[in-house]
Amino acid sequence: FILPYCSIFKIYFILFFRHLLLILTSHIALLKPLHRRQYRDWKIINVCVLVPFFSSMIAKVPSEKILRAGKILRNTILSRAPHMIRDRKYHLKTYRQCCVGTELVDWMMQQSTCVHSRSQAVGMWQVLLEEGVLNHVDQEHHFQDKYLFYRFLDDEHEDAPLPTEEEKKECDEELQDTMLLLSQIGPDAHMRMILRKPPGQRSVDDLEIIYEELLHIKALSHLSTTVKRELAGVLIFESHPKAGTVLFNQGEEGTSWYIILKGSVNVVIYGKGVVCTLHEGDDFGKLALVNDAPRAASIVLREDNCHFLRVDKEDFNRILRDVEANTVRLKEHDQDVLVLEKIPAGNRVSNQGSSQPQHKYIVMSGTPEKILEHFLETMRLEATLNEATGA
């Protein structure tokens, strides 16, 4: 029983000192006057100031499944393609026992029929990087299909053992299950990687992947294709590791709109306590932006490791404010059962001098029963109006 605990302790020890070193390096860079900061200083600051990415790295300890997946992949590479993990030189500097991103993608695509594209393979390697089982040698990059160096966690220390023949056999047997696991969770990791990029650095392919994800989020189901594509360019990923974290307090100025990607939150009102709980796919924070009013409630994380999409006020006002101001929602049991958008109908004057309604309502989403009910009521009103104008 002693050896497994020693191994886990060693991994945690390496993770702790690796992040401690990065924190100290960033402090040194921040202490330099602006005119003396070099390109490398700015890159270190960029890594450490991007709070969602850096905080998730620090807060997260690799799960048992992902630790095992990393070990299986490393041992299989050492067994089948040992030349991939070796010391490499770049700009007169030697990087110990590392792999190249493009080679890792090539290798993964050759190992299993469940890997259909290079972008899928990138997402699978990103799973390991998010958990700290695979790392960029200078802690400066997400996983990329480029000539960049990455190192397995087991190779962080110089005395990393080579797999025994028995371990190689075990890893061969478990490889396909490992590939299947990573292929299932890889798309979410790939999406988080894209969303962590500053909006201005997202490629056309990145925007298309985000847009496809937005099609499945119920809080956005009533929005047009144009609006969803605009949102793909401005959405920001935000994550919080601990339950009980307060996202914002009642009475504060509204600065962002949130959509829950993972986890749940409690809506708390002073004097009433928790009034409801919101889950994956729900949104909150919109009312304060539409009405330019203080927050009507506080939002508190109900569980650990919650992920959100965030739209900041300036982008919300530019893309969504008019849409939301003209949106009518019919709710039952706190759920939207019919969402209508108000649009100009044009003014046509009847023979009697009265005008037609200035606006009409089109259905954006809803339950089949409520959509049918609205359709029949609209037909009835139009028939009545036509009779009146024709009289």
mmCIF file of C-alpha atoms in Angstrom:
data_model
loop_
_atom_site.group_PDB
_atom_site.id
_atom_site.type_symbol
_atom_site.label_atom_id
_atom_site.label_comp_id
_atom_site.label_asym_id
_atom_site.label_seq_id
_atom_site.Cartn_x
_atom_site.Cartn_y
_atom_site.Cartn_z
ATOM 1 C CA PHE A 1 0.000 0.000 0.000
ATOM 2 C CA ILE A 2 2.944 2.357 0.459
ATOM 3 C CA LEU A 3 4.053 2.635 -3.187
ATOM 4 C CA PRO A 4 0.756 3.990 -4.637
ATOM 5 C CA TYR A 5 0.565 6.662 -1.917
ATOM 6 C CA CYS A 6 4.203 7.651 -2.535
ATOM 7 C CA SER A 7 3.467 7.969 -6.242
ATOM 8 C CA ILE A 8 0.393 10.170 -5.644
ATOM 9 C CA PHE A 9 2.313 12.299 -3.133
ATOM 10 C CA LYS A 10 5.101 12.774 -5.675
ATOM 11 C CA ILE A 11 2.601 13.939 -8.332
ATOM 12 C CA TYR A 12 0.963 16.445 -5.957
ATOM 13 C CA PHE A 13 4.432 17.619 -4.875
ATOM 14 C CA ILE A 14 5.451 18.254 -8.502
ATOM 15 C CA LEU A 15 2.166 20.061 -9.253
ATOM 16 C CA PHE A 16 2.549 22.308 -6.195
ATOM 17 C CA PHE A 17 6.089 23.405 -6.952
ATOM 18 C CA ARG A 18 5.433 23.795 -10.658
ATOM 19 C CA HIS A 19 2.611 26.272 -9.966
ATOM 20 C CA LEU A 20 4.571 27.965 -7.166
ATOM 21 C CA LEU A 21 7.434 28.585 -9.580
ATOM 22 C CA LEU A 22 5.055 30.038 -12.164
ATOM 23 C CA ILE A 23 3.461 32.347 -9.572
ATOM 24 C CA LEU A 24 6.870 33.627 -8.411
ATOM 25 C CA THR A 25 7.997 34.166 -12.003
ATOM 26 C CA SER A 26 4.848 36.157 -12.767
ATOM 27 C CA HIS A 27 5.383 38.362 -9.686
ATOM 28 C CA ILE A 28 8.928 39.117 -10.824
ATOM 29 C CA ALA A 29 7.609 40.044 -14.286
ATOM 30 C CA LEU A 30 4.911 42.294 -12.797
ATOM 31 C CA LEU A 31 7.467 44.136 -10.644
ATOM 32 C CA LYS A 32 9.460 45.225 -13.706
ATOM 33 C CA PRO A 33 8.735 48.711 -15.084
ATOM 34 C CA LEU A 34 6.606 48.611 -18.262
ATOM 35 C CA HIS A 35 9.440 49.776 -20.530
ATOM 36 C CA ARG A 36 11.758 47.009 -19.254
ATOM 37 C CA ARG A 37 9.353 44.112 -19.733
ATOM 38 C CA GLN A 38 10.412 41.773 -22.509
ATOM 39 C CA TYR A 39 8.222 39.591 -24.703
ATOM 40 C CA ARG A 40 8.671 36.594 -22.374
ATOM 41 C CA ASP A 41 7.589 38.713 -19.358
ATOM 42 C CA TRP A 42 4.355 39.638 -21.120
ATOM 43 C CA LYS A 43 3.685 36.005 -22.005
ATOM 44 C CA ILE A 44 4.137 34.954 -18.360
ATOM 45 C CA ILE A 45 1.827 37.764 -17.196
ATOM 46 C CA ASN A 46 -0.719 36.757 -19.822
ATOM 47 C CA VAL A 47 -0.765 33.163 -18.580
ATOM 48 C CA CYS A 48 -1.185 34.185 -14.945
ATOM 49 C CA VAL A 49 -3.659 37.017 -15.400
ATOM 50 C CA LEU A 50 -6.063 34.928 -17.501
ATOM 51 C CA VAL A 51 -7.874 33.978 -14.310
ATOM 52 C CA PRO A 52 -10.300 31.308 -15.598
ATOM 53 C CA PHE A 53 -7.479 29.323 -17.212
ATOM 54 C CA PHE A 54 -4.883 29.752 -14.487
ATOM 55 C CA SER A 55 -7.243 29.276 -11.553
ATOM 56 C CA SER A 56 -8.561 26.035 -13.044
ATOM 57 C CA MET A 57 -4.967 24.790 -13.396
ATOM 58 C CA ILE A 58 -4.177 25.545 -9.745
ATOM 59 C CA ALA A 59 -7.460 24.373 -8.271
ATOM 60 C CA LYS A 60 -7.607 21.098 -10.120
ATOM 61 C CA VAL A 61 -5.948 17.905 -8.961
ATOM 62 C CA PRO A 62 -5.924 15.209 -11.658
ATOM 63 C CA SER A 63 -8.756 12.718 -11.301
ATOM 64 C CA GLU A 64 -7.891 9.047 -10.945
ATOM 65 C CA LYS A 65 -9.341 8.198 -14.383
ATOM 66 C CA ILE A 66 -7.380 10.899 -16.193
ATOM 67 C CA LEU A 67 -4.171 10.075 -14.301
ATOM 68 C CA ARG A 68 -4.573 6.482 -15.445
ATOM 69 C CA ALA A 69 -5.365 7.589 -19.020
ATOM 70 C CA GLY A 70 -2.175 9.673 -19.110
ATOM 71 C CA LYS A 71 -0.099 6.761 -17.831
ATOM 72 C CA ILE A 72 -1.591 4.379 -20.412
ATOM 73 C CA LEU A 73 -0.911 6.773 -23.296
ATOM 74 C CA ARG A 74 2.651 7.495 -22.129
ATOM 75 C CA ASN A 75 3.498 3.832 -21.629
ATOM 76 C CA THR A 76 1.970 2.867 -24.978
ATOM 77 C CA ILE A 77 3.979 5.572 -26.767
ATOM 78 C CA LEU A 78 7.149 4.365 -25.035
ATOM 79 C CA SER A 79 6.285 0.825 -26.105
ATOM 80 C CA ARG A 80 5.241 1.463 -29.730
ATOM 81 C CA ALA A 81 6.993 4.721 -30.673
ATOM 82 C CA PRO A 82 9.693 5.487 -28.067
ATOM 83 C CA HIS A 83 11.342 8.090 -30.354
ATOM 84 C CA MET A 84 8.389 10.431 -29.712
ATOM 85 C CA ILE A 85 9.423 11.067 -26.074
ATOM 86 C CA ARG A 86 12.963 12.408 -26.004
ATOM 87 C CA ASP A 87 15.124 15.423 -25.193
ATOM 88 C CA ARG A 88 14.651 18.199 -27.743
ATOM 89 C CA LYS A 89 16.464 21.467 -28.472
ATOM 90 C CA TYR A 90 14.909 24.759 -29.459
ATOM 91 C CA HIS A 91 16.667 28.150 -29.535
ATOM 92 C CA LEU A 92 19.771 26.703 -27.835
ATOM 93 C CA LYS A 93 17.682 25.385 -24.940
ATOM 94 C CA THR A 94 17.203 21.681 -24.202
ATOM 95 C CA TYR A 95 13.780 20.432 -23.109
ATOM 96 C CA ARG A 96 13.854 17.070 -21.360
ATOM 97 C CA GLN A 97 11.686 14.091 -22.295
ATOM 98 C CA CYS A 98 8.994 15.874 -24.291
ATOM 99 C CA CYS A 99 6.732 15.279 -27.299
ATOM 100 C CA VAL A 100 5.657 17.463 -30.226
ATOM 101 C CA GLY A 101 1.970 18.454 -30.491
ATOM 102 C CA THR A 102 1.609 17.488 -34.168
ATOM 103 C CA GLU A 103 3.218 14.085 -33.545
ATOM 104 C CA LEU A 104 0.865 13.385 -30.637
ATOM 105 C CA VAL A 105 -2.135 14.170 -32.875
ATOM 106 C CA ASP A 106 -0.744 11.937 -35.669
ATOM 107 C CA TRP A 107 -0.156 9.102 -33.215
ATOM 108 C CA MET A 108 -3.612 9.311 -31.630
ATOM 109 C CA MET A 109 -5.354 9.206 -35.012
ATOM 110 C CA GLN A 110 -3.465 6.004 -35.857
ATOM 111 C CA GLN A 111 -4.456 4.197 -32.652
ATOM 112 C CA SER A 112 -8.256 4.085 -32.800
ATOM 113 C CA THR A 113 -11.176 4.231 -35.223
ATOM 114 C CA CYS A 114 -13.065 6.426 -32.741
ATOM 115 C CA VAL A 115 -10.767 9.392 -33.585
ATOM 116 C CA HIS A 116 -12.145 10.889 -36.792
ATOM 117 C CA SER A 117 -10.352 14.243 -37.112
ATOM 118 C CA ARG A 118 -7.327 16.184 -35.951
ATOM 119 C CA SER A 119 -9.523 18.641 -34.045
ATOM 120 C CA GLN A 120 -11.083 15.713 -32.154
ATOM 121 C CA ALA A 121 -7.595 14.459 -31.239
ATOM 122 C CA VAL A 122 -6.668 17.971 -30.054
ATOM 123 C CA GLY A 123 -9.671 17.911 -27.697
ATOM 124 C CA MET A 124 -8.629 14.521 -26.315
ATOM 125 C CA TRP A 125 -5.099 15.727 -25.538
ATOM 126 C CA GLN A 126 -6.584 18.923 -24.067
ATOM 127 C CA VAL A 127 -8.408 16.772 -21.486
ATOM 128 C CA LEU A 128 -5.015 15.631 -20.172
ATOM 129 C CA LEU A 129 -3.620 19.169 -20.275
ATOM 130 C CA GLU A 130 -6.551 20.608 -18.305
ATOM 131 C CA GLU A 131 -5.991 18.032 -15.579
ATOM 132 C CA GLY A 132 -2.224 18.622 -15.466
ATOM 133 C CA VAL A 133 -1.370 15.121 -16.698
ATOM 134 C CA LEU A 134 0.182 16.626 -19.840
ATOM 135 C CA ASN A 135 1.759 20.094 -19.850
ATOM 136 C CA HIS A 136 3.328 22.551 -22.223
ATOM 137 C CA VAL A 137 7.011 22.714 -21.277
ATOM 138 C CA ASP A 138 6.821 26.460 -20.488
ATOM 139 C CA GLN A 139 3.192 26.497 -19.266
ATOM 140 C CA GLU A 140 2.321 28.962 -22.022
ATOM 141 C CA HIS A 141 -0.129 27.151 -24.288
ATOM 142 C CA HIS A 142 -3.269 25.069 -24.463
ATOM 143 C CA PHE A 143 -2.834 21.931 -26.510
ATOM 144 C CA GLN A 144 -2.239 22.822 -30.155
ATOM 145 C CA ASP A 145 -1.645 20.808 -33.314
ATOM 146 C CA LYS A 146 1.679 22.599 -33.852
ATOM 147 C CA TYR A 147 5.415 22.216 -33.344
ATOM 148 C CA LEU A 148 5.123 22.867 -29.607
ATOM 149 C CA PHE A 149 6.657 20.764 -26.830
ATOM 150 C CA TYR A 150 4.538 18.928 -24.267
ATOM 151 C CA ARG A 151 5.599 16.675 -21.406
ATOM 152 C CA PHE A 152 3.755 13.947 -19.508
ATOM 153 C CA LEU A 153 3.489 14.464 -15.757
ATOM 154 C CA ASP A 154 5.463 11.258 -15.110
ATOM 155 C CA ASP A 155 8.379 12.728 -17.071
ATOM 156 C CA GLU A 156 8.552 15.903 -14.982
ATOM 157 C CA HIS A 157 11.107 14.248 -12.677
ATOM 158 C CA GLU A 158 14.401 12.908 -13.988
ATOM 159 C CA ASP A 159 14.131 9.413 -12.528
ATOM 160 C CA ALA A 160 10.865 8.580 -14.331
ATOM 161 C CA PRO A 161 10.764 4.784 -14.711
ATOM 162 C CA LEU A 162 10.249 3.057 -18.039
ATOM 163 C CA PRO A 163 7.246 0.712 -18.198
ATOM 164 C CA THR A 164 7.870 -2.951 -17.437
ATOM 165 C CA GLU A 165 6.775 -5.667 -19.854
ATOM 166 C CA GLU A 166 3.784 -6.405 -17.620
ATOM 167 C CA GLU A 167 2.784 -2.701 -17.604
ATOM 168 C CA LYS A 168 3.126 -2.536 -21.401
ATOM 169 C CA LYS A 169 0.767 -5.508 -21.738
ATOM 170 C CA GLU A 170 -1.765 -3.944 -19.338
ATOM 171 C CA CYS A 171 -1.643 -0.624 -21.220
ATOM 172 C CA ASP A 172 -2.160 -2.381 -24.569
ATOM 173 C CA GLU A 173 -5.265 -4.045 -23.160
ATOM 174 C CA GLU A 174 -6.655 -0.796 -21.726
ATOM 175 C CA LEU A 175 -5.753 1.516 -24.628
ATOM 176 C CA GLN A 176 -9.040 1.292 -26.567
ATOM 177 C CA ASP A 177 -11.141 1.926 -23.435
ATOM 178 C CA THR A 178 -8.927 4.922 -22.686
ATOM 179 C CA MET A 179 -9.342 6.294 -26.223
ATOM 180 C CA LEU A 180 -13.115 5.862 -25.958
ATOM 181 C CA LEU A 181 -13.194 7.731 -22.620
ATOM 182 C CA LEU A 182 -11.146 10.628 -24.000
ATOM 183 C CA SER A 183 -13.225 10.772 -27.191
ATOM 184 C CA GLN A 184 -16.364 11.195 -25.068
ATOM 185 C CA ILE A 185 -15.055 14.040 -22.896
ATOM 186 C CA GLY A 186 -12.724 15.586 -25.465
ATOM 187 C CA PRO A 187 -15.333 17.786 -27.222
ATOM 188 C CA ASP A 188 -16.149 19.641 -23.979
ATOM 189 C CA ALA A 189 -12.440 20.208 -23.285
ATOM 190 C CA HIS A 190 -11.964 21.457 -26.852
ATOM 191 C CA MET A 191 -14.894 23.849 -26.418
ATOM 192 C CA ARG A 192 -13.477 25.219 -23.137
ATOM 193 C CA MET A 193 -10.107 25.682 -24.824
ATOM 194 C CA ILE A 194 -11.704 27.739 -27.619
ATOM 195 C CA LEU A 195 -13.825 29.791 -25.212
ATOM 196 C CA ARG A 196 -10.750 30.658 -23.137
ATOM 197 C CA LYS A 197 -9.177 32.344 -26.149
ATOM 198 C CA PRO A 198 -9.609 36.135 -26.254
ATOM 199 C CA PRO A 199 -12.518 36.779 -28.692
ATOM 200 C CA GLY A 200 -10.220 38.526 -31.172
ATOM 201 C CA GLN A 201 -8.036 35.401 -31.466
ATOM 202 C CA ARG A 202 -10.817 32.956 -32.399
ATOM 203 C CA SER A 203 -10.562 31.494 -35.888
ATOM 204 C CA VAL A 204 -13.450 30.968 -38.311
ATOM 205 C CA ASP A 205 -13.456 27.271 -37.335
ATOM 206 C CA ASP A 206 -13.526 28.221 -33.642
ATOM 207 C CA LEU A 207 -16.564 30.466 -34.187
ATOM 208 C CA GLU A 208 -18.370 27.698 -36.063
ATOM 209 C CA ILE A 209 -17.732 25.208 -33.218
ATOM 210 C CA ILE A 210 -19.060 27.711 -30.657
ATOM 211 C CA TYR A 211 -22.125 28.420 -32.811
ATOM 212 C CA GLU A 212 -22.894 24.691 -33.062
ATOM 213 C CA GLU A 213 -22.741 24.463 -29.264
ATOM 214 C CA LEU A 214 -25.100 27.431 -28.863
ATOM 215 C CA LEU A 215 -27.762 25.610 -30.898
ATOM 216 C CA HIS A 216 -28.180 23.157 -27.988
ATOM 217 C CA ILE A 217 -28.501 25.713 -25.159
ATOM 218 C CA LYS A 218 -32.128 26.202 -24.162
ATOM 219 C CA ALA A 219 -31.626 29.769 -22.890
ATOM 220 C CA LEU A 220 -30.734 30.774 -26.465
ATOM 221 C CA SER A 221 -33.365 28.728 -28.300
ATOM 222 C CA HIS A 222 -35.507 31.799 -29.088
ATOM 223 C CA LEU A 223 -32.641 33.779 -30.645
ATOM 224 C CA SER A 224 -32.088 34.071 -34.384
ATOM 225 C CA THR A 225 -29.156 32.507 -36.236
ATOM 226 C CA THR A 226 -27.644 35.970 -36.755
ATOM 227 C CA VAL A 227 -27.731 36.769 -33.029
ATOM 228 C CA LYS A 228 -26.233 33.376 -32.108
ATOM 229 C CA ARG A 229 -23.371 33.880 -34.571
ATOM 230 C CA GLU A 230 -22.675 37.325 -33.098
ATOM 231 C CA LEU A 231 -22.677 35.832 -29.593
ATOM 232 C CA ALA A 232 -20.120 33.215 -30.693
ATOM 233 C CA GLY A 233 -17.645 36.042 -31.206
ATOM 234 C CA VAL A 234 -18.048 37.657 -27.762
ATOM 235 C CA LEU A 235 -18.885 34.863 -25.275
ATOM 236 C CA ILE A 236 -16.355 34.449 -22.460
ATOM 237 C CA PHE A 237 -15.761 31.253 -20.484
ATOM 238 C CA GLU A 238 -15.804 31.607 -16.698
ATOM 239 C CA SER A 239 -15.320 28.854 -14.121
ATOM 240 C CA HIS A 240 -15.403 28.730 -10.322
ATOM 241 C CA PRO A 241 -14.088 25.749 -8.315
ATOM 242 C CA LYS A 242 -15.907 26.094 -4.983
ATOM 243 C CA ALA A 243 -19.549 25.845 -3.899
ATOM 244 C CA GLY A 244 -20.650 28.913 -1.924
ATOM 245 C CA THR A 245 -18.848 31.371 -4.226
ATOM 246 C CA VAL A 246 -20.975 34.498 -4.762
ATOM 247 C CA LEU A 247 -21.063 35.545 -8.424
ATOM 248 C CA PHE A 248 -22.786 38.821 -7.626
ATOM 249 C CA ASN A 249 -24.853 40.369 -4.820
ATOM 250 C CA GLN A 250 -28.337 41.820 -4.799
ATOM 251 C CA GLY A 251 -28.200 45.587 -5.304
ATOM 252 C CA GLU A 252 -24.939 45.605 -7.289
ATOM 253 C CA GLU A 253 -24.715 47.120 -10.748
ATOM 254 C CA GLY A 254 -25.366 44.618 -13.530
ATOM 255 C CA THR A 255 -22.253 44.088 -15.648
ATOM 256 C CA SER A 256 -22.798 40.678 -17.320
ATOM 257 C CA TRP A 257 -25.305 38.080 -18.434
ATOM 258 C CA TYR A 258 -24.570 34.425 -17.577
ATOM 259 C CA ILE A 259 -25.527 31.042 -19.024
ATOM 260 C CA ILE A 260 -24.838 27.880 -17.004
ATOM 261 C CA LEU A 261 -22.745 25.349 -18.922
ATOM 262 C CA LYS A 262 -22.128 23.015 -15.978
ATOM 263 C CA GLY A 263 -23.335 22.925 -12.382
ATOM 264 C CA SER A 264 -26.096 24.839 -10.607
ATOM 265 C CA VAL A 265 -26.631 28.070 -8.648
ATOM 266 C CA ASN A 266 -29.030 29.326 -5.997
ATOM 267 C CA VAL A 267 -30.958 32.569 -6.462
ATOM 268 C CA VAL A 268 -31.028 34.349 -3.085
ATOM 269 C CA ILE A 269 -33.141 37.378 -2.128
ATOM 270 C CA TYR A 270 -32.614 39.316 1.090
ATOM 271 C CA GLY A 271 -35.267 38.390 3.677
ATOM 272 C CA LYS A 272 -36.491 35.395 1.658
ATOM 273 C CA GLY A 273 -33.420 33.192 1.322
ATOM 274 C CA VAL A 274 -33.129 30.783 -1.613
ATOM 275 C CA VAL A 275 -36.084 31.411 -3.937
ATOM 276 C CA CYS A 276 -35.071 28.995 -6.715
ATOM 277 C CA THR A 277 -32.224 26.935 -8.158
ATOM 278 C CA LEU A 278 -30.952 27.243 -11.742
ATOM 279 C CA HIS A 279 -29.301 24.387 -13.616
ATOM 280 C CA GLU A 280 -27.340 23.633 -16.785
ATOM 281 C CA GLY A 281 -28.819 25.528 -19.751
ATOM 282 C CA ASP A 282 -30.504 28.198 -17.601
ATOM 283 C CA ASP A 283 -29.455 31.850 -17.688
ATOM 284 C CA PHE A 284 -29.459 34.730 -15.208
ATOM 285 C CA GLY A 285 -28.422 38.358 -14.865
ATOM 286 C CA LYS A 286 -30.301 39.604 -17.932
ATOM 287 C CA LEU A 287 -32.931 41.724 -16.165
ATOM 288 C CA ALA A 288 -30.454 44.214 -14.709
ATOM 289 C CA LEU A 289 -28.955 44.794 -18.164
ATOM 290 C CA VAL A 290 -32.268 45.153 -20.020
ATOM 291 C CA ASN A 291 -33.698 47.566 -17.431
ATOM 292 C CA ASP A 292 -30.349 49.185 -16.532
ATOM 293 C CA ALA A 293 -31.238 48.469 -12.880
ATOM 294 C CA PRO A 294 -29.401 46.981 -9.850
ATOM 295 C CA ARG A 295 -29.263 43.212 -9.413
ATOM 296 C CA ALA A 296 -32.612 41.919 -8.098
ATOM 297 C CA ALA A 297 -31.030 38.917 -6.330
ATOM 298 C CA SER A 298 -27.722 37.356 -5.335
ATOM 299 C CA ILE A 299 -26.323 34.332 -7.186
ATOM 300 C CA VAL A 300 -24.448 31.689 -5.149
ATOM 301 C CA LEU A 301 -22.780 28.534 -6.500
ATOM 302 C CA ARG A 302 -24.650 25.451 -5.314
ATOM 303 C CA GLU A 303 -21.867 22.963 -6.176
ATOM 304 C CA ASP A 304 -18.161 22.759 -6.939
ATOM 305 C CA ASN A 305 -16.637 23.268 -10.369
ATOM 306 C CA CYS A 306 -19.320 25.343 -12.104
ATOM 307 C CA HIS A 307 -18.791 26.579 -15.674
ATOM 308 C CA PHE A 308 -20.502 29.577 -17.286
ATOM 309 C CA LEU A 309 -20.716 31.475 -20.536
ATOM 310 C CA ARG A 310 -20.623 35.236 -19.920
ATOM 311 C CA VAL A 311 -21.689 38.160 -22.092
ATOM 312 C CA ASP A 312 -20.484 41.521 -20.815
ATOM 313 C CA LYS A 313 -22.721 44.589 -20.739
ATOM 314 C CA GLU A 314 -21.281 46.403 -23.762
ATOM 315 C CA ASP A 315 -21.692 43.354 -26.001
ATOM 316 C CA PHE A 316 -25.132 42.587 -24.551
ATOM 317 C CA ASN A 317 -26.357 46.106 -25.309
ATOM 318 C CA ARG A 318 -24.982 45.945 -28.840
ATOM 319 C CA ILE A 319 -26.371 42.497 -29.702
ATOM 320 C CA LEU A 320 -29.250 41.603 -27.394
ATOM 321 C CA ARG A 321 -30.829 44.563 -25.633
ATOM 322 C CA ASP A 322 -33.353 45.363 -28.389
ATOM 323 C CA VAL A 323 -34.096 41.658 -28.854
ATOM 324 C CA GLU A 324 -34.842 41.156 -25.135
ATOM 325 C CA ALA A 325 -36.842 44.389 -24.865
ATOM 326 C CA ASN A 326 -39.136 43.045 -27.611
ATOM 327 C CA THR A 327 -39.382 39.499 -26.250
ATOM 328 C CA VAL A 328 -42.545 38.341 -24.473
ATOM 329 C CA ARG A 329 -42.367 35.201 -22.336
ATOM 330 C CA LEU A 330 -45.279 33.147 -21.052
ATOM 331 C CA LYS A 331 -44.247 31.067 -18.043
ATOM 332 C CA GLU A 332 -45.814 28.132 -16.253
ATOM 333 C CA HIS A 333 -44.232 26.625 -13.129
ATOM 334 C CA ASP A 334 -41.245 28.959 -13.660
ATOM 335 C CA GLN A 335 -40.572 27.541 -17.159
ATOM 336 C CA ASP A 336 -40.942 29.312 -20.513
ATOM 337 C CA VAL A 337 -43.840 27.683 -22.373
ATOM 338 C CA LEU A 338 -44.109 30.328 -25.102
ATOM 339 C CA VAL A 339 -41.591 32.949 -26.273
ATOM 340 C CA LEU A 340 -42.744 35.631 -28.715
ATOM 341 C CA GLU A 341 -40.834 38.410 -30.451
ATOM 342 C CA LYS A 342 -42.591 41.708 -31.114
ATOM 343 C CA ILE A 343 -41.863 43.160 -34.563
ATOM 344 C CA PRO A 344 -43.316 46.136 -36.500
ATOM 345 C CA ALA A 345 -46.397 45.169 -38.504
ATOM 346 C CA GLY A 346 -46.782 48.357 -40.569
ATOM 347 C CA ASN A 347 -49.726 50.733 -40.305
ATOM 348 C CA ARG A 348 -52.594 50.127 -42.673
ATOM 349 C CA VAL A 349 -55.590 52.432 -42.318
ATOM 350 C CA SER A 350 -59.009 50.851 -42.628
ATOM 351 C CA ASN A 351 -62.090 52.276 -44.353
ATOM 352 C CA GLN A 352 -63.387 53.388 -40.961
ATOM 353 C CA GLY A 353 -60.232 55.354 -40.235
ATOM 354 C CA SER A 354 -58.951 52.963 -37.561
ATOM 355 C CA SER A 355 -55.507 51.468 -38.034
ATOM 356 C CA GLN A 356 -54.295 47.935 -37.851
ATOM 357 C CA PRO A 357 -52.134 46.996 -34.830
ATOM 358 C CA GLN A 358 -48.665 48.556 -35.047
ATOM 359 C CA HIS A 359 -46.917 45.360 -33.993
ATOM 360 C CA LYS A 360 -47.283 41.643 -34.473
ATOM 361 C CA TYR A 361 -45.801 38.727 -32.573
ATOM 362 C CA ILE A 362 -43.876 35.824 -34.059
ATOM 363 C CA VAL A 363 -43.199 32.578 -32.220
ATOM 364 C CA MET A 364 -39.548 31.981 -31.285
ATOM 365 C CA SER A 365 -40.004 28.869 -29.142
ATOM 366 C CA GLY A 366 -42.491 27.095 -26.902
ATOM 367 C CA THR A 367 -44.333 23.895 -26.146
ATOM 368 C CA PRO A 368 -46.398 22.434 -29.043
ATOM 369 C CA GLU A 369 -49.667 23.043 -27.147
ATOM 370 C CA LYS A 370 -48.941 26.729 -26.478
ATOM 371 C CA ILE A 371 -47.674 27.359 -30.016
ATOM 372 C CA LEU A 372 -50.894 25.846 -31.452
ATOM 373 C CA GLU A 373 -53.009 27.819 -28.983
ATOM 374 C CA HIS A 374 -51.251 31.063 -29.998
ATOM 375 C CA PHE A 375 -51.631 30.244 -33.710
ATOM 376 C CA LEU A 376 -55.395 29.624 -33.398
ATOM 377 C CA GLU A 377 -55.902 32.782 -31.336
ATOM 378 C CA THR A 378 -53.973 34.826 -33.908
ATOM 379 C CA MET A 379 -56.123 33.450 -36.738
ATOM 380 C CA ARG A 380 -59.294 34.257 -34.807
ATOM 381 C CA LEU A 381 -58.185 37.860 -34.156
ATOM 382 C CA GLU A 382 -57.153 38.383 -37.770
ATOM 383 C CA ALA A 383 -60.511 37.087 -39.009
ATOM 384 C CA THR A 384 -62.374 39.402 -36.618
ATOM 385 C CA LEU A 385 -60.215 42.360 -37.697
ATOM 386 C CA ASN A 386 -60.754 41.628 -41.397
ATOM 387 C CA GLU A 387 -64.523 41.497 -40.881
ATOM 388 C CA ALA A 388 -64.411 44.849 -39.076
ATOM 389 C CA THR A 389 -62.319 46.564 -41.748
ATOM 390 C CA GLY A 390 -64.402 45.093 -44.580
ATOM 391 C CA ALA A 391 -67.720 46.271 -43.109
#
